[in-house]
C-alpha positions as a printed Julia matrix, in Angstrom:
519×3 Matrix{Float64}:
 -216.5   -38.73    3.88
 -213.07  -37.91    2.6
 -210.83  -35.18    3.99
 -211.52  -33.05    0.95
 -215.3   -33.52    1.37
 -214.94  -32.59    5.07
 -213.17  -29.35    4.25
 -215.66  -28.47    1.58
 -218.63  -29.1     3.89
 -217.11  -27.45    6.97
 -216.27  -23.72    6.47
 -214.39  -23.75    9.76
 -211.99  -26.55    8.84
 -208.35  -25.45    8.79
 -206.98  -26.19    5.26
 -203.4   -25.91    6.48
 -203.75  -29.11    8.52
 -204.87  -32.45    7.26
 -206.04  -35.87    8.33
 -205.21  -36.89   11.88
 -203.46  -33.57   12.53
 -206.6   -31.53   12.13
 -208.19  -30.39   15.33
 -211.53  -32.12   15.93
 -214.64  -29.97   15.72
 -215.17  -30.49   19.44
 -211.75  -29.06   20.26
 -211.87  -26.03   17.97
 -215.57  -25.15   18.29
 -217.29  -24.0    21.45
 -221.12  -24.16   21.48
 -222.53  -21.28   23.43
 -226.26  -21.38   23.87
 -228.77  -22.69   21.35
 -227.94  -20.49   18.4
 -224.28  -19.51   18.71
 -220.83  -21.04   18.47
 -217.2   -19.85   18.64
 -214.71  -21.55   16.32
 -210.93  -21.25   16.06
 -210.32  -20.88   12.34
 -207.03  -20.64   10.46
 -206.31  -17.01   11.29
 -209.56  -15.77   12.84
 -212.05  -16.46   15.54
 -215.34  -17.27   13.81
 -218.43  -16.19   15.73
 -221.64  -17.84   14.47
 -224.67  -16.23   16.03
 -228.19  -16.16   14.66
 -228.79  -13.19   16.91
 -226.65  -11.07   14.56
 -229.52  -11.12   12.13
 -231.73   -8.14   12.99
 -234.21   -5.81   11.39
 -232.68   -2.61   10.07
 -234.62    0.33   11.44
 -233.67    2.32    8.39
 -235.24   -0.26    6.09
 -238.97    0.49    5.77
 -239.27    1.1     9.52
 -237.7    -2.3    10.13
 -240.56   -4.25    8.56
 -238.41   -5.93    5.91
 -235.88   -8.48    7.21
 -232.32   -7.45    6.64
 -229.61   -9.63    5.13
 -227.18   -9.16    8.02
 -224.74  -12.07    8.18
 -224.9   -14.5    11.05
 -221.13  -14.91   11.17
 -218.37  -12.55   12.25
 -214.66  -13.16   11.69
 -212.35  -11.61   14.27
 -208.67  -11.89   13.3
 -206.61  -13.42   16.08
 -204.33  -10.39   16.0
 -207.32   -8.29   17.05
 -208.37  -10.49   19.97
 -207.39   -8.62   23.13
 -208.51  -10.96   25.9
 -210.92  -13.74   26.83
 -212.13  -14.61   30.31
 -214.51  -17.04   31.98
 -216.71  -15.85   34.86
 -219.17  -17.87   36.9
 -221.8   -17.76   34.2
 -220.36  -16.5    30.92
 -217.43  -16.18   28.56
 -216.39  -12.69   27.44
 -214.06  -11.97   24.54
 -212.76   -8.41   24.02
 -211.33   -7.46   20.67
 -210.26   -4.45   18.61
 -213.0    -3.7    16.1
 -212.09   -1.62   13.02
 -214.38    1.39   12.7
 -212.42    2.8     9.77
 -209.21    2.04    7.88
 -206.97    3.49   10.59
 -209.08    3.32   13.73
 -210.04    0.45   16.06
 -212.29    0.52   19.07
 -212.79   -2.03   21.85
 -215.77   -4.33   21.35
 -216.81   -7.61   22.92
 -218.97  -10.69   22.59
 -220.43  -12.41   25.62
 -222.24  -15.7    25.99
 -223.66  -17.77   28.82
 -221.79  -20.99   29.65
 -223.12  -24.02   31.48
 -221.16  -24.76   34.64
 -220.63  -28.31   33.56
 -218.76  -27.05   30.51
 -216.28  -24.86   32.41
 -213.24  -27.19   32.06
 -213.72  -27.44   28.31
 -214.31  -23.7    28.03
 -211.15  -22.94   29.99
 -209.15  -25.2    27.67
 -210.71  -23.5    24.64
 -209.85  -20.04   25.98
 -206.26  -21.13   26.49
 -206.05  -22.14   22.85
 -207.65  -18.91   21.73
 -205.1   -16.79   23.69
 -202.22  -18.92   22.38
 -203.28  -18.09   18.85
 -204.06  -14.45   19.68
 -200.68  -13.71   21.23
 -198.23  -16.17   19.73
 -194.71  -14.99   20.68
 -196.03  -11.81   22.26
 -196.08  -11.32   26.03
 -199.54  -11.1    27.58
 -200.71   -8.62   30.26
 -197.73   -6.31   29.74
 -196.75   -3.97   32.55
 -196.58   -0.56   30.87
 -195.22    2.7    32.1
 -197.0     5.38   30.02
 -195.42    8.8    29.6
 -197.65   11.51   28.22
 -196.16   14.68   26.77
 -198.98   17.19   27.45
 -197.71   19.37   24.62
 -197.55   16.53   22.08
 -199.88   16.58   19.08
 -200.58   20.29   19.55
 -201.74   19.57   23.08
 -203.96   16.62   22.15
 -201.82   13.75   23.47
 -203.81   13.39   26.72
 -207.12   13.36   24.81
 -205.84   10.75   22.35
 -204.56    8.57   25.15
 -207.89    8.63   26.99
 -209.98    8.07   23.85
 -207.86    5.74   21.73
 -205.2     4.0    23.82
 -206.3     3.5    27.4
 -209.41    1.34   26.53
 -207.29   -1.02   24.47
 -204.69   -1.48   27.21
 -207.45   -2.04   29.75
 -209.29   -4.58   27.59
 -206.04   -6.51   27.04
 -205.45   -6.77   30.79
 -202.29   -4.64   30.78
 -201.11   -3.12   34.03
 -200.63    0.59   33.35
 -198.95    3.36   35.3
 -199.37    6.86   33.72
 -197.15    9.85   34.27
 -197.12   13.21   32.52
 -193.84   14.86   31.67
 -193.42   18.38   33.05
 -190.43   19.74   31.17
 -187.89   18.87   28.49
 -185.6    16.16   29.84
 -188.15   14.93   32.36
 -188.46   11.56   30.66
 -184.65   11.12   31.12
 -185.09   11.48   34.87
 -188.13    9.15   34.96
 -186.38    6.4    33.02
 -183.18    6.75   35.01
 -185.06    6.27   38.31
 -187.41    3.56   36.97
 -187.4     0.11   38.58
 -186.55   -1.96   35.5
 -187.9    -5.1    37.19
 -191.33   -3.56   37.67
 -192.16   -2.8    34.0
 -191.98   -4.56   30.67
 -192.55   -1.49   28.49
 -192.12    2.29   28.57
 -194.61    3.78   26.16
 -194.26    7.44   25.13
 -197.37    9.33   24.02
 -195.36   11.81   22.02
 -193.25   12.34   18.94
 -189.76   10.83   18.61
 -188.28   13.13   21.28
 -189.56   11.27   24.31
 -188.28    7.8    23.21
 -184.87    9.47   22.71
 -185.04   10.72   26.31
 -186.17    7.32   27.61
 -183.25    5.45   25.98
 -180.85    7.94   27.45
 -182.45    7.77   30.88
 -182.12    3.96   30.91
 -178.56    4.46   29.64
 -177.74    6.46   32.76
 -178.65    3.65   35.13
 -175.83    1.83   36.96
 -177.16   -1.39   35.31
 -177.86    0.28   31.97
 -177.16   -2.74   29.76
 -179.55   -4.91   31.76
 -182.21   -2.21   31.94
 -182.08   -1.57   28.19
 -182.47   -5.28   27.59
 -185.36   -5.76   30.02
 -187.56   -2.76   29.28
 -188.92   -2.28   25.75
 -189.17    1.36   24.6
 -192.13    2.13   22.35
 -193.98    5.08   20.89
 -197.68    5.88   20.91
 -197.69    8.4    18.0
 -198.86   11.73   19.41
 -196.28   14.13   17.93
 -195.35   15.9    14.7
 -192.64   13.26   14.09
 -193.7     9.63   14.6
 -190.94    7.76   12.81
 -190.57    5.13   15.53
 -194.2     4.05   15.22
 -194.08    4.0    11.43
 -191.1     1.67   11.49
 -192.22   -0.72   14.24
 -196.05   -0.54   13.9
 -196.52    0.56   10.3
 -198.92    3.3    11.39
 -199.28    6.71   13.03
 -202.8     5.91   14.22
 -202.91    6.02   18.03
 -205.45    3.2    18.38
 -203.71    0.95   15.86
 -200.38    1.58   17.55
 -201.88    0.68   20.92
 -203.03   -2.65   19.44
 -199.57   -3.21   17.95
 -197.99   -2.65   21.37
 -200.36   -5.06   23.05
 -199.41   -7.69   20.46
 -195.83   -6.5    19.88
 -192.92   -8.93   19.94
 -189.75   -8.06   21.87
 -187.1    -7.1    19.37
 -183.43   -6.2    20.03
 -182.52   -2.8    18.61
 -179.09   -1.43   17.73
 -178.3     1.77   19.66
 -175.58    4.25   18.78
 -173.24    5.99   21.21
 -172.65    9.62   20.26
 -169.62   11.23   21.89
 -169.27   15.0    21.59
 -167.05   17.09   23.85
 -167.14   15.22   27.19
 -170.7    13.99   26.63
 -171.97   10.53   25.69
 -175.55   10.06   24.56
 -177.54    7.29   22.88
 -179.25    7.59   19.5
 -181.94    5.21   18.25
 -183.16    6.82   15.01
 -180.75    8.97   12.99
 -177.98   11.55   12.85
 -177.71   14.19   10.14
 -175.65   17.16    8.97
 -176.48   19.24    5.93
 -179.68   19.78    4.1
 -181.69   17.17    6.02
 -180.68   18.57    9.43
 -181.47   22.13    8.31
 -184.75   21.05    6.76
 -185.81   19.5    10.07
 -184.35   21.77   12.75
 -184.38   24.94   10.72
 -188.15   24.72   10.2
 -189.21   24.48   13.83
 -191.08   27.78   13.43
 -193.47   26.07   10.99
 -194.01   22.89   13.04
 -197.73   23.46   12.54
 -197.26   22.15    9.01
 -196.53   18.64   10.35
 -194.32   16.43    8.19
 -194.83   18.83    5.22
 -192.48   21.32    6.83
 -189.58   18.97    6.04
 -190.39   19.03    2.29
 -190.83   22.8     2.38
 -187.51   23.29    4.15
 -185.73   20.95    1.76
 -186.95   22.77   -1.33
 -186.07   26.19    0.04
 -182.52   25.12    0.84
 -182.22   23.21   -2.39
 -182.46   26.41   -4.41
 -179.34   27.68   -2.65
 -177.25   24.63   -3.57
 -175.58   24.85   -0.16
 -172.59   22.68    0.72
 -171.49   21.69    4.21
 -167.7    21.01    4.22
 -166.34   18.58    6.77
 -163.67   16.01    7.46
 -165.09   12.49    7.64
 -163.78    9.08    8.75
 -166.01    6.0     8.41
 -165.71    2.39    9.53
 -167.37    0.62    6.58
 -168.78   -2.87    7.01
 -170.67   -3.33    3.72
 -169.56   -1.17    0.83
 -171.39   -1.79   -2.46
 -175.12   -1.7    -3.09
 -175.03   -5.25   -4.44
 -173.44   -6.45   -1.2
 -175.95   -4.47    0.83
 -178.81   -6.18   -0.99
 -177.29   -9.57   -0.21
 -176.71   -8.58    3.43
 -180.28   -7.39    3.83
 -181.73  -10.52    2.26
 -179.69  -12.79    4.48
 -180.31  -10.92    7.74
 -184.01  -10.18    7.14
 -184.89  -13.81    6.53
 -182.89  -15.19    9.47
 -184.75  -14.77   12.76
 -181.76  -16.1    14.73
 -179.68  -13.11   13.62
 -182.23  -10.77   15.14
 -181.93  -12.45   18.56
 -178.32  -11.54   19.01
 -177.4    -8.92   21.6
 -173.86   -7.76   21.55
 -172.7   -11.24   20.47
 -171.0   -12.06   17.15
 -171.19   -9.05   14.85
 -171.42   -9.16   11.1
 -168.1    -9.5     9.29
 -166.18  -10.29   12.44
 -167.14   -7.27   14.5
 -166.76   -7.62   18.21
 -167.66   -5.52   21.25
 -167.28   -5.68   25.02
 -170.38   -5.28   27.16
 -169.77   -4.25   30.73
 -172.01   -5.99   33.23
 -172.91   -2.63   34.76
 -173.39    0.56   32.77
 -173.13    1.04   29.03
 -170.82   -0.98   26.76
 -167.21    0.11   26.47
 -166.42    2.14   23.36
 -164.26   -0.12   21.17
 -163.47    2.83   18.84
 -162.9     5.32   21.66
 -164.51    8.75   21.88
 -164.26   11.94   19.86
 -161.41   12.97   22.19
 -159.29    9.88   21.49
 -156.91    9.19   18.64
 -158.61    8.03   15.47
 -158.65    4.22   15.22
 -155.7     2.97   13.19
 -157.85    1.49   10.4
 -159.87    4.71    9.97
 -158.78    7.51    7.66
 -159.94   11.1     7.99
 -160.78   12.46    4.54
 -161.83   15.96    3.49
 -165.35   16.22    2.1
 -165.62   19.82    0.94
 -168.74   19.43   -1.23
 -170.94   17.56    1.21
 -174.63   18.33    0.62
 -176.16   15.74    2.86
 -174.82   13.41    5.56
 -177.55   11.16    6.88
 -177.03    8.08    9.07
 -180.12    6.01    9.83
 -180.95    3.22   12.22
 -184.54    2.88   10.99
 -186.08    2.99    7.5
 -188.77    5.67    7.74
 -187.89    9.16    8.92
 -191.41   10.42    8.22
 -194.48    9.04    6.45
 -193.61    7.98    2.87
 -189.93    8.86    3.38
 -188.11    5.53    3.36
 -184.6     6.99    3.3
 -182.95    3.79    4.53
 -184.6     0.77    2.86
 -181.74   -1.58    3.83
 -181.88   -0.91    7.57
 -182.47   -3.72   10.01
 -183.2    -3.42   13.71
 -180.32   -5.59   14.85
 -177.56   -6.11   12.27
 -174.92   -4.08   14.1
 -174.78   -1.41   11.42
 -175.93    2.1    10.66
 -176.97    2.9     7.09
 -175.09    5.96    5.83
 -176.26    8.11    2.91
 -173.98   10.83    1.54
 -174.84   13.09   -1.38
 -172.75   15.87   -2.91
 -174.12   19.36   -2.57
 -173.16   20.48   -6.07
 -175.49   18.16   -8.0
 -177.95   19.92  -10.26
 -181.22   21.2    -8.89
 -183.06   18.84  -11.21
 -181.18   15.84   -9.81
 -181.78   17.05   -6.29
 -185.55   17.38   -6.85
 -185.59   13.93   -8.49
 -183.82   12.56   -5.43
 -186.48   13.98   -3.11
 -189.24   12.51   -5.25
 -187.4     9.15   -5.47
 -187.71    8.69   -1.72
 -191.49    8.48   -1.96
 -191.35    6.4    -5.17
 -189.02    3.8    -3.61
 -186.19    4.35   -6.13
 -183.89    6.4    -3.89
 -181.47    3.57   -3.09
 -180.67    2.94   -6.76
 -179.89    6.51   -7.78
 -176.26    6.7    -8.98
 -175.36    9.87   -7.06
 -176.68    8.43   -3.77
 -173.78    6.8    -1.94
 -175.18    4.19    0.44
 -173.0     2.19    2.89
 -173.43    0.08    6.01
 -171.1     1.22    8.74
 -170.34    0.49   12.4
 -168.89    3.86   13.34
 -167.76    7.3    12.07
 -166.19   10.61   13.07
 -167.3    13.84   11.45
 -165.69   17.27   11.91
 -167.66   20.22   10.44
 -165.52   23.03    9.05
 -165.88   26.29    7.16
 -168.8    27.63    9.18
 -169.11   28.84   12.78
 -172.61   27.54   13.38
 -175.04   25.15   11.83
 -177.41   22.27   12.45
 -176.62   18.81   13.7
 -179.6    16.58   14.35
 -179.54   13.52   16.62
 -182.91   11.72   16.59
 -184.48   15.01   15.49
 -182.97   16.95   18.4
 -180.48   19.74   17.88
 -177.03   19.3    19.44
 -174.02   21.7    19.44
 -172.35   22.32   16.08
 -169.15   20.48   17.08
 -167.24   17.35   15.95
 -168.74   14.12   17.12
 -168.14   10.37   16.84
 -170.67    7.55   16.53
 -170.41    3.85   17.37
 -173.05    1.11   16.95
 -173.86   -1.32   19.78
 -175.62   -4.32   18.38
 -178.94   -5.15   20.07
 -178.28   -2.93   23.09
 -181.86   -1.62   23.2
 -185.26   -3.34   23.11
 -188.43   -2.39   21.32
 -191.69   -4.06   20.34
 -192.37   -4.78   16.68
 -194.99   -6.6    14.65
 -192.53   -9.08   13.12
 -189.89   -9.37   15.84
 -187.02   -8.94   13.37
 -187.71   -6.45   10.59
 -189.16   -2.94   10.06
 -192.56   -2.29    8.55
 -190.98   -0.83    5.39
 -190.06   -1.91    1.93
 -186.56   -3.36    1.93
 -183.99   -4.05   -0.73
 -183.46   -7.46   -2.38
 -181.46   -8.68   -5.33
 -184.36   -7.75   -7.57
 -185.07   -4.32   -6.14
 -187.33   -3.2    -3.29
 -189.23   -5.96   -1.57
 -192.81   -5.74   -0.4
 -193.68   -4.52    3.05
 -193.45   -7.4     5.53
């Protein structure tokens, strides 16, 4: 029989391998009992079991045999764990019950004691394929915001998340936050050697607190590198999960965290007054900040409150005058496309932490504490190569470190987790209302980046000084801060998260030909 004939006659043969390189049937297939087998396919575990065929009780009282298939394909990415006991092999996996929900299920088969060495070897291969570059049996510190998700965070954790962590053999320590800022204290006092992950059952506010808590530690740089910060989406704003997991489903996000790959993340130092904080998501002044923070009273509307707030303020054609200085790294949209294409296809670039920066950037990382500020703070003289310029017709200042700010709002399609840059969008406030509405719609359509009145740059730092108004809104990661001048500086790969790809967000990016498909 030729190789082609073998593939055609064997549905479990891996077409990506050929000839002598193909695993033998004995190595990839495990016979369990008389009528069942487990086979390692190309991208799935194939369960062949004649016992799957059953009589449907809804079909003429079960008298007519059903056509239930005898095979079940379980994608390797859904396999949670496999274990061998004295008498049987058990495989737990995440079974889709709908498009956005998975529940823990398992298959279990008796194993002859004489076959235990072969079964153990087969399980090892299964887990290698199921986890790939992802760490197994993660040690997870879970923080639950009892007020998250309109008070449903605890229920969602118990129903959707906890069973998946348990089935995957994760070691979990759960703590409920008691007050705003509590997660800062928890992270600051956390033993960074005892956990691999801090998972926040919340919106984007708790991850912001966790990053800042780790940033307060005496060994902040090491702690931020060791402990991955993730989100289990249980709030009104779940941007972190959308970017890293591609979902706001709690059960799907739990699966993504179990299988997530450690990914360096740029963090941004914000200096304001005598304070230094860390930002992981975004900073905004103008219509975006007002649309977010100025609509807190209608939080019950979920992400729709942002659109509502935007449209209300749009009718006023408000401007937010300021003085602005920016350290630009990539200026034109054509260059940004090229930069994105190069960085997004090069996994080695994503592994850098504070090392060589794009375009000759450099930064000093102290062994203990946070990195030194190479551009200084808001209280220092402006760097010599920066120039403070008046921007009296500013309508929107939006700096993003991730692509999605809410579902279907890919404001920053050229962002990368670890390229040492923030993506800055500035738009004049005196554009026509028609153009402004088209801009809002373009975000969902994926044409926002290419609009001529949208100025898009990659930067490594900036200073902004509001003027002309006594009070207003400044948003840092969706949290309101004082309406005062502040300065931002990017630290390449200072933080750590878990992502599906290990180097890119789950969002459409920009390429030379336009937006690319979701990874």
